Short mmCIF file of C-alpha atoms and ligand atoms in Angstrom, two decimals:
data_model
loop_
_atom_site.label_atom_id
_atom_site.label_comp_id
_atom_site.label_asym_id
_atom_site.label_seq_id
_atom_site.Cartn_x
_atom_site.Cartn_y
_atom_site.Cartn_z
CA MET A 984 -9.65 -21.08 28.79
CA ASP A 985 -7.14 -20.85 31.59
CA ILE A 986 -4.23 -23.18 31.96
CA LEU A 987 -3.89 -24.40 35.54
CA ALA A 988 -0.52 -25.35 37.00
CA VAL A 989 -0.58 -27.30 40.23
CA VAL A 990 2.79 -26.82 41.93
CA VAL A 991 3.90 -29.56 44.29
CA PRO A 992 7.14 -29.42 46.28
CA CYS A 993 8.44 -32.92 47.04
CA TYR A 994 11.15 -34.00 49.41
CA ASN A 995 11.66 -37.73 49.89
CA GLU A 996 8.08 -38.44 48.92
CA GLU A 997 8.52 -41.80 47.11
CA GLU A 998 5.89 -43.45 49.31
CA MET A 999 3.38 -40.70 48.73
CA LEU A 1000 3.93 -39.82 45.07
CA PRO A 1001 2.12 -42.73 43.36
CA ILE A 1002 -1.03 -41.78 45.28
CA THR A 1003 -0.49 -38.09 44.56
CA PHE A 1004 -0.07 -38.71 40.81
CA GLU A 1005 -3.37 -40.56 40.68
CA SER A 1006 -5.36 -38.12 42.80
CA LEU A 1007 -4.16 -34.99 41.05
CA ARG A 1008 -4.63 -36.49 37.60
CA GLY A 1009 -8.19 -37.44 38.49
CA LYS A 1010 -8.87 -33.95 39.77
CA LEU A 1011 -7.42 -32.23 36.71
CA ASN A 1012 -9.41 -34.43 34.34
CA GLU A 1013 -12.58 -33.73 36.27
CA LEU A 1014 -11.98 -29.97 36.10
CA ILE A 1015 -11.13 -30.16 32.40
CA GLU A 1016 -14.33 -32.10 31.70
CA LYS A 1017 -16.37 -29.53 33.59
CA GLY A 1018 -14.80 -26.87 31.38
CA LYS A 1019 -13.23 -25.01 34.30
CA ILE A 1020 -9.64 -25.21 33.06
CA ALA A 1021 -7.83 -25.71 29.75
CA PRO A 1022 -6.89 -29.23 28.61
CA GLU A 1023 -3.22 -28.16 28.62
CA SER A 1024 -3.31 -27.82 32.42
CA PHE A 1025 -0.56 -29.66 34.23
CA VAL A 1026 1.01 -30.60 37.54
CA LEU A 1027 4.55 -29.37 38.19
CA TYR A 1028 6.43 -31.56 40.66
CA VAL A 1029 9.46 -29.88 42.21
CA ASP A 1030 12.00 -32.32 43.54
CA ASP A 1031 13.75 -30.57 46.41
CA GLY A 1032 16.98 -32.57 46.26
CA SER A 1033 15.40 -35.79 47.51
CA LYS A 1034 17.64 -38.64 48.54
CA ASP A 1035 15.17 -41.37 47.59
CA LYS A 1036 13.51 -42.30 44.29
CA THR A 1037 11.31 -39.19 44.08
CA TRP A 1038 12.90 -37.84 40.89
CA GLU A 1039 12.95 -41.24 39.14
CA LEU A 1040 9.23 -41.53 39.85
CA ILE A 1041 8.53 -38.07 38.43
CA GLU A 1042 10.59 -38.82 35.32
CA LYS A 1043 8.82 -42.10 34.73
CA GLU A 1044 5.42 -40.49 35.19
CA HIS A 1045 6.38 -37.72 32.78
CA GLU A 1046 7.19 -40.28 30.07
CA THR A 1047 3.72 -41.74 30.16
CA HIS A 1048 1.66 -38.67 30.99
CA LYS A 1049 1.94 -35.33 29.22
CA ASP A 1050 0.31 -33.46 32.11
CA VAL A 1051 3.20 -34.24 34.46
CA TYR A 1052 6.03 -31.70 34.52
CA GLY A 1053 9.11 -32.02 36.68
CA LEU A 1054 11.65 -29.58 38.09
CA LYS A 1055 14.66 -31.01 39.84
CA LEU A 1056 16.57 -28.75 42.19
CA ALA A 1057 20.28 -29.34 42.57
CA GLY A 1058 20.08 -29.76 46.34
CA ASN A 1059 17.70 -29.59 49.28
CA VAL A 1060 16.71 -25.95 49.78
CA GLY A 1061 13.62 -26.44 51.93
CA HIS A 1062 9.91 -26.24 51.28
CA GLN A 1063 9.66 -22.44 50.90
CA PHE A 1064 12.37 -22.18 48.27
CA ALA A 1065 11.30 -25.34 46.46
CA LEU A 1066 7.79 -23.94 46.17
CA THR A 1067 9.16 -20.57 45.05
CA ALA A 1068 11.21 -22.26 42.35
CA GLY A 1069 8.09 -24.02 41.11
CA LEU A 1070 6.01 -20.84 41.13
CA HIS A 1071 8.67 -18.89 39.27
CA LYS A 1072 8.81 -21.63 36.66
CA ALA A 1073 5.03 -21.85 36.35
CA LYS A 1074 4.58 -18.09 35.99
CA ASP A 1075 5.42 -18.05 32.28
CA ILE A 1076 3.52 -21.15 31.26
CA CYS A 1077 0.22 -20.97 33.11
CA ASP A 1078 -2.69 -18.64 33.80
CA ILE A 1079 -3.51 -19.87 37.28
CA SER A 1080 -1.38 -21.77 39.80
CA ILE A 1081 -2.36 -23.75 42.84
CA SER A 1082 0.36 -24.77 45.28
CA ILE A 1083 -0.19 -27.83 47.41
CA ASP A 1084 1.96 -30.20 49.48
CA ALA A 1085 2.78 -33.60 48.05
CA ASP A 1086 1.10 -35.41 50.95
CA LEU A 1087 -2.32 -34.03 49.90
CA GLN A 1088 -3.27 -33.27 53.48
CA ASP A 1089 -4.99 -30.27 51.99
CA ASP A 1090 -8.24 -31.04 50.26
CA ILE A 1091 -7.97 -31.19 46.47
CA ASP A 1092 -11.76 -30.97 46.29
CA VAL A 1093 -11.56 -27.24 46.99
CA PHE A 1094 -9.64 -26.63 43.73
CA GLU A 1095 -12.98 -26.06 42.06
CA ASP A 1096 -14.13 -23.54 44.63
CA MET A 1097 -10.77 -21.73 44.32
CA ILE A 1098 -11.05 -21.59 40.55
CA ASP A 1099 -14.63 -20.30 40.78
CA LYS A 1100 -13.42 -17.54 43.08
CA TYR A 1101 -10.67 -16.76 40.59
CA HIS A 1102 -13.29 -16.41 37.87
CA ASP A 1103 -15.19 -14.07 40.19
CA GLY A 1104 -12.22 -11.74 40.06
CA CYS A 1105 -9.89 -12.88 42.85
CA ASP A 1106 -6.18 -13.04 42.14
CA ILE A 1107 -5.28 -14.93 45.28
CA VAL A 1108 -7.40 -17.56 47.01
CA TYR A 1109 -6.15 -18.91 50.34
CA GLY A 1110 -6.91 -22.45 51.39
CA VAL A 1111 -7.86 -22.19 55.06
CA ARG A 1112 -8.29 -25.10 57.46
CA ASN A 1113 -11.53 -25.27 59.38
CA LYS A 1114 -10.32 -27.27 62.33
CA ARG A 1115 -7.23 -29.17 63.21
CA LYS A 1116 -8.77 -32.22 64.75
CA THR A 1117 -6.62 -34.68 62.77
CA ASP A 1118 -3.38 -33.16 64.03
CA SER A 1119 -2.00 -34.17 67.41
CA PHE A 1120 -2.62 -31.80 70.31
CA PHE A 1121 1.05 -30.89 70.27
CA LYS A 1122 1.13 -30.02 66.57
CA ARG A 1123 -2.08 -28.05 66.94
CA PHE A 1124 -0.83 -26.11 69.94
CA THR A 1125 2.55 -25.27 68.41
CA ALA A 1126 0.93 -24.24 65.14
CA GLN A 1127 -1.66 -21.98 66.83
CA SER A 1128 1.04 -20.35 68.93
CA PHE A 1129 3.03 -19.84 65.75
CA TYR A 1130 0.33 -17.67 64.16
CA LYS A 1131 -0.24 -15.72 67.37
CA VAL A 1132 3.45 -14.93 67.88
CA MET A 1133 3.89 -14.11 64.20
CA ASN A 1134 1.05 -11.65 64.15
CA PHE A 1135 2.08 -10.11 67.43
CA CYS A 1136 5.54 -9.54 66.02
CA GLY A 1137 4.17 -7.74 63.00
CA ALA A 1138 4.19 -10.34 60.22
CA LYS A 1139 0.62 -10.45 58.98
CA THR A 1140 -0.34 -13.99 58.07
CA ILE A 1141 -3.68 -15.62 57.35
CA TYR A 1142 -4.76 -17.70 60.31
CA ASN A 1143 -4.76 -21.45 59.65
CA HIS A 1144 -3.51 -21.02 56.13
CA ALA A 1145 -0.40 -22.93 55.07
CA ASP A 1146 1.00 -22.86 51.58
CA PHE A 1147 -2.12 -24.16 49.87
CA ARG A 1148 -3.29 -21.32 47.64
CA LEU A 1149 -4.33 -20.23 44.21
CA MET A 1150 -2.44 -17.41 42.54
CA SER A 1151 -3.24 -15.84 39.19
CA LYS A 1152 -0.60 -15.16 36.58
CA ARG A 1153 -0.35 -11.49 37.50
CA ALA A 1154 -0.06 -12.31 41.20
CA LEU A 1155 2.80 -14.67 40.31
CA GLU A 1156 4.44 -11.95 38.25
CA GLN A 1157 4.26 -9.51 41.12
CA PHE A 1158 5.49 -12.19 43.51
CA ALA A 1159 8.56 -12.65 41.31
CA ASN A 1160 9.51 -9.03 42.08
CA TYR A 1161 10.13 -9.96 45.70
CA SER A 1162 13.77 -10.88 45.34
CA GLU A 1163 14.58 -11.01 49.04
CA GLU A 1164 16.83 -13.71 50.34
CA ASN A 1165 14.90 -14.56 53.51
CA LEU A 1166 11.72 -15.71 51.97
CA PHE A 1167 8.58 -16.33 53.98
CA LEU A 1168 5.80 -16.99 51.49
CA ARG A 1169 2.89 -16.74 53.87
CA GLY A 1170 3.96 -13.27 54.84
CA ILE A 1171 4.77 -12.03 51.35
CA VAL A 1172 1.65 -13.15 49.50
CA PRO A 1173 -0.66 -10.86 51.54
CA LEU A 1174 1.63 -7.95 50.57
CA ILE A 1175 0.86 -8.47 46.88
CA GLY A 1176 -2.46 -6.87 47.55
CA TYR A 1177 -4.88 -7.94 44.85
CA LYS A 1178 -8.41 -9.05 45.65
CA THR A 1179 -8.28 -12.15 47.81
CA GLU A 1180 -10.72 -14.71 49.17
CA CYS A 1181 -10.53 -17.83 51.34
CA SER A 1182 -11.68 -21.38 50.59
CA TYR A 1183 -12.35 -23.52 53.65
CA TYR A 1184 -11.62 -27.22 54.06
CA ASP A 1185 -10.77 -29.87 56.64
CA ARG A 1186 -7.17 -30.94 56.85
CA LYS A 1187 -6.58 -34.66 56.53
CA VAL A 1188 -3.95 -36.92 58.03
CA ARG A 1189 -0.87 -37.82 56.04
CA VAL A 1190 -1.58 -41.19 54.39
CA ALA A 1191 1.99 -42.21 53.55
CA GLY A 1192 5.51 -41.15 54.46
CA GLU A 1193 6.19 -38.94 57.43
CA SER A 1194 6.10 -35.26 58.25
CA LYS A 1195 9.19 -33.37 57.19
CA TYR A 1196 8.32 -30.58 59.57
CA PRO A 1197 9.47 -31.63 63.01
CA LEU A 1198 9.40 -29.09 65.84
CA LYS A 1199 12.94 -27.95 65.04
CA LYS A 1200 11.96 -26.90 61.53
CA MET A 1201 8.74 -25.29 62.77
CA ILE A 1202 10.66 -23.10 65.20
CA ALA A 1203 13.13 -22.24 62.46
CA LEU A 1204 10.21 -21.25 60.21
CA ALA A 1205 8.69 -19.10 62.94
CA ILE A 1206 11.96 -17.29 63.60
CA GLU A 1207 12.46 -16.86 59.87
CA GLY A 1208 8.96 -15.47 59.55
CA ILE A 1209 9.34 -12.97 62.34
CA THR A 1210 12.86 -11.78 61.63
CA SER A 1211 12.31 -11.49 57.92
CA PHE A 1212 9.17 -9.46 58.37
CA SER A 1213 9.40 -7.02 61.12
CA VAL A 1214 11.60 -4.76 63.14
CA LYS A 1215 9.31 -5.04 66.16
CA PRO A 1216 11.80 -7.13 68.17
CA ILE A 1217 14.30 -4.28 67.78
CA ARG A 1218 11.74 -1.73 68.96
CA PHE A 1219 11.15 -3.96 71.95
CA ILE A 1220 14.74 -3.34 73.13
CA MET A 1221 14.15 0.39 73.01
CA THR A 1222 10.95 0.07 75.04
CA LEU A 1223 12.82 -2.03 77.57
CA GLY A 1224 15.43 0.71 77.85
CA PHE A 1225 12.84 3.39 78.54
CA ILE A 1226 11.20 1.21 81.16
CA SER A 1227 14.57 0.71 82.86
CA VAL A 1228 15.27 4.43 82.93
CA ILE A 1229 11.85 5.13 84.43
CA LEU A 1230 12.49 2.40 86.99
CA SER A 1231 15.83 4.00 87.77
CA PHE A 1232 13.98 7.05 89.08
CA ALA A 1233 11.92 4.81 91.33
CA ALA A 1234 15.15 3.09 92.40
CA PHE A 1235 16.63 6.52 93.05
CA VAL A 1236 13.76 7.53 95.36
CA TYR A 1237 13.86 4.17 97.12
CA ALA A 1238 17.64 4.30 97.58
CA LEU A 1239 17.52 7.87 98.81
CA VAL A 1240 14.84 7.09 101.38
CA SER A 1241 16.79 4.03 102.56
CA PHE A 1242 19.90 6.22 102.78
CA ILE A 1243 18.15 8.87 104.86
CA ILE A 1244 16.64 6.29 107.19
CA GLY A 1245 20.15 4.97 107.44
CA THR A 1246 19.60 1.26 106.91
CA VAL A 1247 22.12 0.87 104.10
CA GLU A 1248 25.74 -0.07 103.64
CA PRO A 1249 27.90 2.82 102.43
CA GLY A 1250 28.13 2.86 98.62
CA TRP A 1251 24.97 0.89 97.99
CA THR A 1252 22.83 3.91 97.11
CA SER A 1253 25.02 5.24 94.34
CA LEU A 1254 25.63 1.73 92.98
CA ILE A 1255 21.99 0.72 92.72
CA VAL A 1256 20.96 3.99 91.10
CA SER A 1257 23.83 3.78 88.58
CA ILE A 1258 23.00 0.20 87.66
CA TRP A 1259 19.40 1.00 86.80
CA PHE A 1260 20.12 4.23 85.06
CA LEU A 1261 23.10 3.09 83.02
CA GLY A 1262 21.38 -0.19 82.16
CA GLY A 1263 18.48 1.79 80.76
CA VAL A 1264 20.71 4.15 78.84
CA GLN A 1265 22.58 1.23 77.32
CA LEU A 1266 19.38 -0.50 76.23
CA ILE A 1267 18.11 2.69 74.65
CA SER A 1268 21.41 3.10 72.82
CA ILE A 1269 21.33 -0.46 71.52
CA GLY A 1270 17.72 0.05 70.50
CA LEU A 1271 18.68 3.21 68.65
CA ILE A 1272 21.43 1.44 66.73
CA GLY A 1273 18.91 -1.32 66.08
CA GLU A 1274 16.50 1.22 64.61
CA TYR A 1275 19.08 2.08 61.98
CA ILE A 1276 19.92 -1.55 61.32
CA GLY A 1277 16.19 -2.09 60.91
CA LYS A 1278 16.10 0.64 58.29
CA ILE A 1279 19.05 -0.89 56.44
CA TYR A 1280 17.35 -4.26 56.63
CA ILE A 1281 14.12 -2.97 55.10
CA GLU A 1282 16.16 -1.14 52.49
CA VAL A 1283 18.25 -4.10 51.33
CA LYS A 1284 15.17 -6.20 50.73
CA ARG A 1285 14.39 -4.02 47.72
CA ARG A 1286 10.77 -4.97 47.87
CA PRO A 1287 8.48 -3.57 45.23
CA ARG A 1288 7.04 -0.36 46.66
CA TYR A 1289 3.67 -0.63 45.03
CA ASN A 1290 1.68 -2.90 42.84
CA ILE A 1291 -0.73 -1.58 40.25
CA ASP A 1292 -4.14 -3.16 40.11
CA LYS A 1293 -5.76 -1.12 37.30
CA PHE A 1294 -4.94 1.85 35.13
CA ILE A 1295 -7.49 3.71 33.03
CA SER A 1296 -6.73 6.58 30.73
N1 UDP B 2030 9.23 -30.42 51.57
C1 UDP B 2030 10.21 -29.90 50.71
N2 UDP B 2030 11.47 -29.70 51.20
C2 UDP B 2030 11.83 -29.95 52.50
C3 UDP B 2030 10.81 -30.42 53.38
C4 UDP B 2030 9.54 -30.64 52.89
O1 UDP B 2030 9.93 -29.67 49.54
O2 UDP B 2030 12.98 -29.74 52.86
C5 UDP B 2030 7.87 -30.65 51.07
C6 UDP B 2030 7.28 -31.99 51.39
O3 UDP B 2030 7.62 -32.95 50.41
C7 UDP B 2030 5.78 -31.69 51.38
C8 UDP B 2030 5.72 -30.27 51.89
O4 UDP B 2030 7.03 -29.73 51.70
O5 UDP B 2030 5.25 -31.72 50.07
C9 UDP B 2030 5.27 -30.17 53.34
O6 UDP B 2030 5.99 -31.04 54.16
P1 UDP B 2030 5.29 -31.97 55.25
O7 UDP B 2030 4.01 -32.52 54.73
O8 UDP B 2030 6.28 -32.96 55.71
O9 UDP B 2030 4.98 -30.91 56.40
P2 UDP B 2030 3.73 -30.89 57.43
O10 UDP B 2030 2.48 -31.04 56.61
O11 UDP B 2030 3.93 -32.02 58.37
O12 UDP B 2030 3.82 -29.54 58.10
MG1 MG B 2031 2.05 -32.44 55.41
#
């Protein structure tokens, strides 16, 4: 039977953790009783350099319960890296992993559905929110815009999916090959490429503690996502340059006509044409340099170039 590792990043979650311990334990026991997962399954709590009693709570829980594992990071590295640390750790000691936030806003009742889909041959199962009615209008709006902008800029992400997902052991192993520094999980996981499926659920409100993702961090995450995934913004500069050069011809015709009609100050014609034309040439040049930087950027990531699903001989 498969050992399940639930990976939970925690940052200053002392108010939430006692509830989380209880809920996740109940869920694991239920799944073990149903024979869906091995009795050795566990929950791995990753303490992301919390300043409150988070780690003490994890340690204490570990003493009394063998299904509670803890990983303490030396400092606060942020949700994405904390989760990555947990997944890397879990890779060698589990068969399936499910990552979920400590606040349990994502529905733990879909674990079962995810595991069933895994048994049906999926290596990655995304938890996808049905609606966002519990979030404030502002949060909903910013989050929706986030996905739209991200996809427009070339980072393919699953709509309404946060970091609540099941990954099989081999998906985790492949994930570990992505050694890039700027890590955006939601963009990388779809690149792994194995068979995937979605499990749908309603997102709940946070019951204790407060959101650690204020607008500032959300914007930072969006910028991180876009810039670590695509060179589209660079291409945009080039496009802008070409548009300017084309406009410079229009400006040329306009300036020439004005000159012939004689309604202009001396010197204006040559100035206006030069501004448009040179502006365009400069933008194209910057875009061209950017193209090369983009290449270097893709190159230094050293991403795995392929991932083998099956081999028969
Ligand atoms: N988190 C973390 N490090 C951080 C910030 C947050 O590990 O620097 C964890 C946090 O404990 C929670 C998850 O990331 O388990 C998501 O954070 P939160 O629920 O505050 O975000 P929201 O759901 O409001 O987007
Ligand atoms: Mg939350």
